[in-house]
Short mmCIF file of C-alpha atoms in Angstrom, two decimals:
data_model
loop_
_atom_site.label_atom_id
_atom_site.label_comp_id
_atom_site.label_asym_id
_atom_site.label_seq_id
_atom_site.Cartn_x
_atom_site.Cartn_y
_atom_site.Cartn_z
CA ARG A 1 11.06 3.75 -20.45
CA LYS A 2 9.30 1.17 -22.72
CA GLN A 3 12.55 -0.92 -22.57
CA PHE A 4 11.41 -2.70 -19.43
CA PHE A 5 7.73 -3.28 -19.58
CA GLY A 6 7.01 -2.50 -23.23
CA GLY A 7 3.98 -0.37 -24.36
CA SER A 8 1.75 0.41 -27.03
CA GLU A 9 2.46 1.90 -30.35
CA ASP A 10 0.97 5.42 -30.76
CA SER A 11 -2.31 4.72 -32.07
CA SER A 12 -6.03 4.90 -31.09
CA ASP A 13 -6.75 1.44 -32.65
CA SER A 14 -8.11 -0.68 -29.87
CA MET A 15 -6.19 -3.74 -31.38
CA VAL A 16 -2.95 -2.07 -31.07
CA THR A 17 -3.64 -1.01 -27.57
CA ALA A 18 -4.56 -4.59 -26.81
CA ARG A 19 -1.31 -6.00 -28.36
CA GLY A 20 0.62 -3.36 -26.09
CA GLN A 21 -1.25 -4.44 -23.06
CA GLN A 22 -0.42 -8.12 -23.64
CA ARG A 23 3.16 -7.32 -24.40
CA SER A 24 3.59 -5.44 -21.28
CA VAL A 25 2.04 -8.33 -19.20
CA ASN A 26 4.16 -11.01 -20.84
CA THR A 27 7.41 -8.92 -20.14
CA VAL A 28 6.57 -8.59 -16.53
CA HIS A 29 6.11 -12.46 -16.17
CA VAL A 30 9.53 -12.84 -17.85
CA TYR A 31 11.13 -10.53 -15.34
CA GLN A 32 9.14 -12.17 -12.44
CA GLY A 33 10.61 -15.57 -13.40
CA LEU A 34 14.17 -14.33 -13.75
CA LEU A 35 14.09 -12.48 -10.51
CA PHE A 36 12.61 -15.65 -8.73
CA ARG A 37 15.07 -17.89 -9.98
CA GLY A 38 18.00 -15.51 -10.18
CA TRP A 39 18.74 -16.24 -13.73
CA ASP A 40 20.09 -13.95 -16.28
CA SER A 41 22.32 -11.69 -14.08
CA ALA A 42 22.78 -9.13 -16.78
CA THR A 43 18.99 -8.58 -17.00
CA ILE A 44 18.64 -8.39 -13.14
CA SER A 45 21.61 -6.00 -12.91
CA GLY A 46 19.94 -3.93 -15.45
CA LEU A 47 16.76 -3.71 -13.60
CA LEU A 48 18.42 -2.91 -10.27
CA ASN A 49 20.68 -0.19 -11.98
CA ASN A 50 17.65 1.47 -13.42
CA ILE A 51 15.06 0.87 -10.65
CA GLY A 52 14.31 4.67 -10.76
CA SER A 53 13.16 4.46 -14.44
CA VAL A 54 11.22 1.23 -13.78
CA VAL A 55 9.27 2.93 -10.95
CA ASP A 56 8.77 6.01 -13.01
CA ASN A 57 7.48 4.02 -15.86
CA ILE A 58 5.00 2.30 -13.71
CA VAL A 59 3.69 5.34 -11.95
CA GLU A 60 3.94 7.94 -14.83
CA GLY A 61 3.88 6.02 -17.90
CA GLU A 62 1.02 5.43 -20.37
CA TRP A 63 -2.19 3.87 -18.74
CA LEU A 64 -2.63 0.47 -20.18
CA GLY A 65 -5.29 -0.75 -17.88
CA ILE A 66 -5.72 -2.16 -14.45
CA GLU A 67 -4.33 -5.55 -15.52
CA VAL A 68 -1.09 -4.00 -16.87
CA THR A 69 -0.70 -2.11 -13.64
CA GLU A 70 -1.19 -4.90 -11.31
CA SER A 71 1.32 -6.99 -13.20
CA ARG A 72 3.80 -4.23 -13.23
CA VAL A 73 3.62 -3.61 -9.49
CA LYS A 74 3.92 -7.48 -9.26
CA ALA A 75 7.32 -6.99 -10.74
CA LEU A 76 8.24 -4.36 -8.28
CA ILE A 77 7.37 -6.88 -5.44
CA ALA A 78 9.52 -9.41 -7.21
CA ILE A 79 12.44 -6.94 -7.12
CA LEU A 80 11.78 -6.04 -3.53
CA LYS A 81 12.00 -9.77 -2.77
CA TYR A 82 14.99 -10.27 -4.75
CA ILE A 83 16.82 -7.34 -2.91
CA ASN A 84 15.59 -8.92 0.37
CA LYS A 85 16.87 -12.43 -0.49
CA HIS A 86 20.44 -10.90 -1.54
CA TRP A 87 20.72 -8.17 0.95
CA ASN A 88 24.30 -8.18 2.22
CA PRO A 89 25.90 -4.91 2.01
CA ASN A 90 29.21 -6.22 3.11
CA THR A 91 29.81 -7.94 -0.40
CA PRO A 92 30.22 -6.30 -3.97
CA LYS A 93 26.91 -7.90 -5.01
CA GLY A 94 25.25 -6.65 -1.80
CA LYS A 95 26.43 -3.14 -2.32
CA SER A 96 24.72 -2.94 -5.54
CA VAL A 97 21.73 -4.42 -4.10
CA LYS A 98 21.68 -1.82 -1.22
CA GLU A 99 22.21 0.96 -3.82
CA ALA A 100 18.99 -0.25 -5.65
CA ALA A 101 17.03 -0.44 -2.46
CA ASP A 102 18.24 3.24 -1.41
CA VAL A 103 16.59 4.27 -4.68
CA LEU A 104 13.56 2.34 -4.28
CA ILE A 105 12.67 2.93 -0.84
CA LYS A 106 14.47 6.30 0.09
CA ASN A 107 14.03 8.06 -3.19
CA LYS A 108 11.00 6.69 -4.74
CA ILE A 109 8.86 5.54 -1.83
CA CYS A 110 9.73 8.04 0.78
CA GLY A 111 10.40 11.14 -1.33
CA GLY A 112 9.74 10.80 -5.05
CA THR A 113 7.34 9.30 -7.52
CA ILE A 114 5.40 6.86 -5.34
CA LEU A 115 4.79 9.17 -2.41
CA ASN A 116 3.81 11.98 -4.88
CA ALA A 117 1.49 9.59 -6.72
CA LEU A 118 -0.21 8.70 -3.59
CA ARG A 119 -0.81 12.37 -2.75
CA THR A 120 -1.93 13.25 -6.04
CA PRO A 121 -2.60 10.65 -8.69
CA PRO A 122 -1.27 11.03 -12.37
CA SER A 123 -4.02 12.37 -14.48
CA GLN A 124 -3.91 9.56 -16.85
CA ALA A 125 -4.44 6.92 -13.98
CA VAL A 126 -7.77 8.25 -12.78
CA LEU A 127 -11.30 7.95 -13.96
CA THR A 128 -14.22 10.56 -13.66
CA PRO A 129 -15.95 9.81 -10.50
CA LEU A 130 -19.64 9.33 -10.10
CA LYS A 131 -21.37 12.52 -9.29
CA ILE A 132 -23.06 11.09 -6.31
CA PHE A 133 -19.63 10.79 -4.42
CA LYS A 134 -19.02 14.48 -5.01
CA ARG A 135 -15.26 14.06 -5.59
CA ASN A 136 -12.92 15.68 -8.13
CA VAL A 137 -10.99 12.22 -8.79
CA THR A 138 -11.23 8.71 -7.92
CA VAL A 139 -8.76 6.86 -5.73
CA SER A 140 -7.34 5.32 -8.82
CA ALA A 141 -6.32 1.72 -9.17
CA LEU A 142 -2.72 2.79 -9.39
CA ARG A 143 -2.64 4.09 -5.91
CA VAL A 144 -4.29 1.06 -4.53
CA GLN A 145 -1.57 -1.12 -6.20
CA LEU A 146 1.31 1.12 -4.99
CA ILE A 147 -0.28 0.71 -1.24
CA HIS A 148 -0.22 -2.99 -1.82
CA PHE A 149 3.47 -2.80 -2.99
CA PHE A 150 4.39 -0.41 -0.02
CA SER A 151 2.95 -2.96 2.24
CA PHE A 152 5.52 -5.60 1.30
CA VAL A 153 8.35 -3.23 2.57
CA MET A 154 7.10 -3.96 6.17
CA LEU A 155 8.22 -7.62 5.77
CA VAL A 156 11.85 -7.08 4.54
CA ARG A 157 14.67 -8.21 6.74
CA PHE A 158 16.43 -4.84 6.40
CA LEU A 159 13.45 -2.96 7.36
CA ASP A 160 15.46 -1.22 10.22
CA THR A 161 17.77 0.45 7.63
CA TYR A 162 14.76 2.38 6.32
CA ALA A 163 12.38 2.68 9.10
CA GLN A 164 13.20 6.36 10.01
CA ASP A 165 12.95 7.24 6.24
CA ILE A 166 9.39 5.91 5.98
CA ILE A 167 8.40 7.67 9.28
CA ALA A 168 9.80 11.02 8.14
CA SER A 169 8.12 10.86 4.94
CA GLY A 170 4.73 10.68 6.31
CA ILE A 171 3.71 8.16 3.90
CA ILE A 172 1.79 5.97 6.49
CA LYS A 173 -0.26 9.00 7.37
CA THR A 174 -0.99 9.70 3.83
CA ILE A 175 -2.33 6.10 3.00
CA LEU A 176 -4.45 6.41 6.16
CA ASP A 177 -6.05 9.75 4.97
CA LEU A 178 -6.85 8.09 1.73
CA PHE A 179 -8.67 5.29 3.62
CA PHE A 180 -11.20 7.63 5.08
CA ALA A 181 -11.21 10.16 2.20
CA TYR A 182 -12.76 7.51 -0.15
CA PRO A 183 -15.52 5.82 2.04
CA HIS A 184 -16.82 3.40 -0.69
CA ASN A 185 -13.76 2.01 -2.27
CA PHE A 186 -13.58 -1.62 -0.97
CA PHE A 187 -10.36 -2.47 -2.79
CA LEU A 188 -8.48 0.44 -1.05
CA HIS A 189 -10.03 -0.35 2.40
CA GLU A 190 -9.06 -4.20 2.08
CA THR A 191 -5.47 -3.19 0.98
CA VAL A 192 -4.91 -0.75 3.66
CA SER A 193 -6.69 -2.55 6.59
CA LYS A 194 -5.72 -6.33 6.04
CA THR A 195 -2.46 -5.75 4.33
CA MET A 196 -0.61 -2.52 5.32
CA ILE A 197 -1.86 -2.03 8.73
CA MET A 198 -1.61 -5.76 9.72
CA ASN A 199 2.13 -5.79 8.31
CA ILE A 200 3.12 -2.87 10.40
CA LEU A 201 1.41 -4.35 13.48
CA LYS A 202 3.39 -7.39 12.99
CA CYS A 203 6.69 -5.99 11.75
CA LYS A 204 9.71 -6.33 13.84
CA ASN A 205 10.55 -2.62 13.96
CA ASP A 206 9.15 -0.85 17.13
CA ALA A 207 9.59 2.61 15.73
CA LEU A 208 7.27 1.79 12.77
CA PHE A 209 4.81 0.02 15.05
CA THR A 210 4.77 2.94 17.56
CA HIS A 211 4.53 5.44 14.55
CA LEU A 212 1.22 3.83 13.39
CA LEU A 213 -0.25 3.54 16.96
CA VAL A 214 0.69 6.84 18.32
CA ASP A 215 1.88 9.46 15.79
CA CYS A 216 -0.83 8.31 13.32
CA ASP A 217 -3.17 7.69 16.23
CA LEU A 218 -4.71 4.54 14.78
CA LEU A 219 -7.00 4.01 17.73
CA THR A 220 -8.56 7.46 17.68
CA LEU A 221 -8.95 7.03 13.71
CA ILE A 222 -11.01 3.99 14.44
CA MET A 223 -13.14 5.40 17.15
CA ASP A 224 -13.76 8.84 15.38
CA ASN A 225 -14.71 7.07 12.25
CA PHE A 226 -16.85 4.03 13.44
CA GLN A 227 -20.42 3.87 12.84
CA PRO A 228 -22.78 2.33 15.18
CA ILE A 229 -25.57 0.11 13.92
CA SER A 230 -27.98 2.49 15.31
CA LYS A 231 -26.80 5.35 12.96
CA GLN A 232 -29.56 6.35 10.64
CA ARG A 233 -29.05 6.05 6.84
CA SER A 234 -30.56 7.50 3.78
CA LYS A 235 -30.41 7.01 0.25
CA ASP A 236 -27.51 9.47 0.05
CA PRO A 237 -24.27 7.38 -0.01
CA LEU A 238 -22.65 9.94 1.91
CA SER A 239 -24.74 9.31 4.72
CA PHE A 240 -22.81 6.09 5.50
CA VAL A 241 -19.50 4.61 4.84
CA SER A 242 -18.35 1.14 3.43
CA TYR A 243 -15.16 0.73 5.65
CA ASN A 244 -17.13 0.16 8.87
CA GLY A 245 -16.56 -3.54 8.67
CA HIS A 246 -12.99 -3.04 8.16
CA LEU A 247 -12.76 -0.75 11.33
CA VAL A 248 -14.45 -3.63 13.21
CA PHE A 249 -12.01 -6.02 11.94
CA LEU A 250 -9.09 -3.85 12.97
CA ALA A 251 -10.72 -2.92 16.34
CA ASN A 252 -11.24 -6.85 17.19
CA THR A 253 -7.62 -7.70 16.03
CA ILE A 254 -6.07 -4.95 18.20
CA LYS A 255 -8.52 -6.03 21.09
CA ASP A 256 -7.85 -9.82 20.69
CA GLY A 257 -4.12 -9.42 20.00
CA ASN A 258 -1.27 -8.50 22.37
CA TYR A 259 -0.38 -5.56 20.34
CA LEU A 260 -0.89 -2.88 22.85
CA ASN A 261 1.40 -4.33 25.20
CA ARG A 262 4.34 -3.93 22.77
CA ALA A 263 7.00 -1.00 22.99
CA ASN A 264 5.31 0.67 25.97
CA VAL A 265 2.68 2.18 23.81
CA LYS A 266 -0.15 1.94 26.12
CA SER A 267 1.13 5.01 28.25
CA LYS A 268 0.91 7.10 24.97
CA LEU A 269 -2.66 5.92 23.81
CA PRO A 270 -6.14 7.05 24.89
CA MET A 271 -6.66 3.88 26.78
CA SER A 272 -9.70 4.92 28.95
CA ARG A 273 -11.76 5.96 25.81
CA TRP A 274 -10.60 2.72 23.86
CA ASN A 275 -11.66 0.41 26.70
CA SER A 276 -15.02 2.16 26.94
CA PHE A 277 -15.39 1.72 22.91
CA VAL A 278 -14.32 -1.90 23.29
CA SER A 279 -16.80 -2.49 26.02
CA GLY A 280 -19.63 -0.52 24.36
CA GLU A 281 -19.90 0.07 20.53
CA LEU A 282 -17.46 -2.59 19.53
CA ARG A 283 -19.26 -5.19 21.80
CA THR A 284 -22.71 -4.20 20.53
CA ILE A 285 -21.76 -4.62 16.86
CA ASN A 286 -20.00 -8.02 17.41
CA SER A 287 -23.15 -9.21 19.13
CA VAL A 288 -25.21 -9.04 15.80
CA MET A 289 -22.42 -10.04 13.49
#
């Protein structure tokens, strides 16, 4: 697995670990450049043909720190962009590109390593949480980065090919559950609300859009977890949540946009309660912001 992104030698020495970290980041930068420019077809083919191992290396490989994880996930995004650019299943090259997309999206995102990591993060990628939060594990920077990567799938031009796989996997519901399960992780809330949800709302696939609004019941999640400004707080961090501003952002985005007029979703949503929420609690908090 180290053949793609490097790694550190087996040692407890901090300098050895640092060299491994830098080696991994540098390798990723090289791959990003090759994919962006389309140079070195042999190396690119190697990445595509071994995309399953590449993903497994990122998710299950040794933990070399947040910077390394971020850079490795950027390489995955670069691979996804390359697949999007060269998507044409009717050509020999396009067939190999589609095979890589099948492994990446069908196997790893929807039914394998990535989905499993979002449900239960690998032990080497989590830290001991602060006792005040009363949780067994942290959300993990790895999971936040994987959500960031998944969000880009909503932007590809071949999204229709995998929309039903994404819906059936339940990955969007899993990510939304994480959003509310960790009420004080700003990076998680930013990634889910302003990247993933926004990309789904704007994607061109009506089935995925409807899945988010109807099957995942986004409006109800916003209303049920919204905390009005009148709510009393104590010194206990569990007496309040840090994602309320993100819920306000989402509610205002949906209110001000034309989203609810798409794909006939209104007839399937709790519009009476939503309208009351918009004219009541949301209007109140907007007036003081």
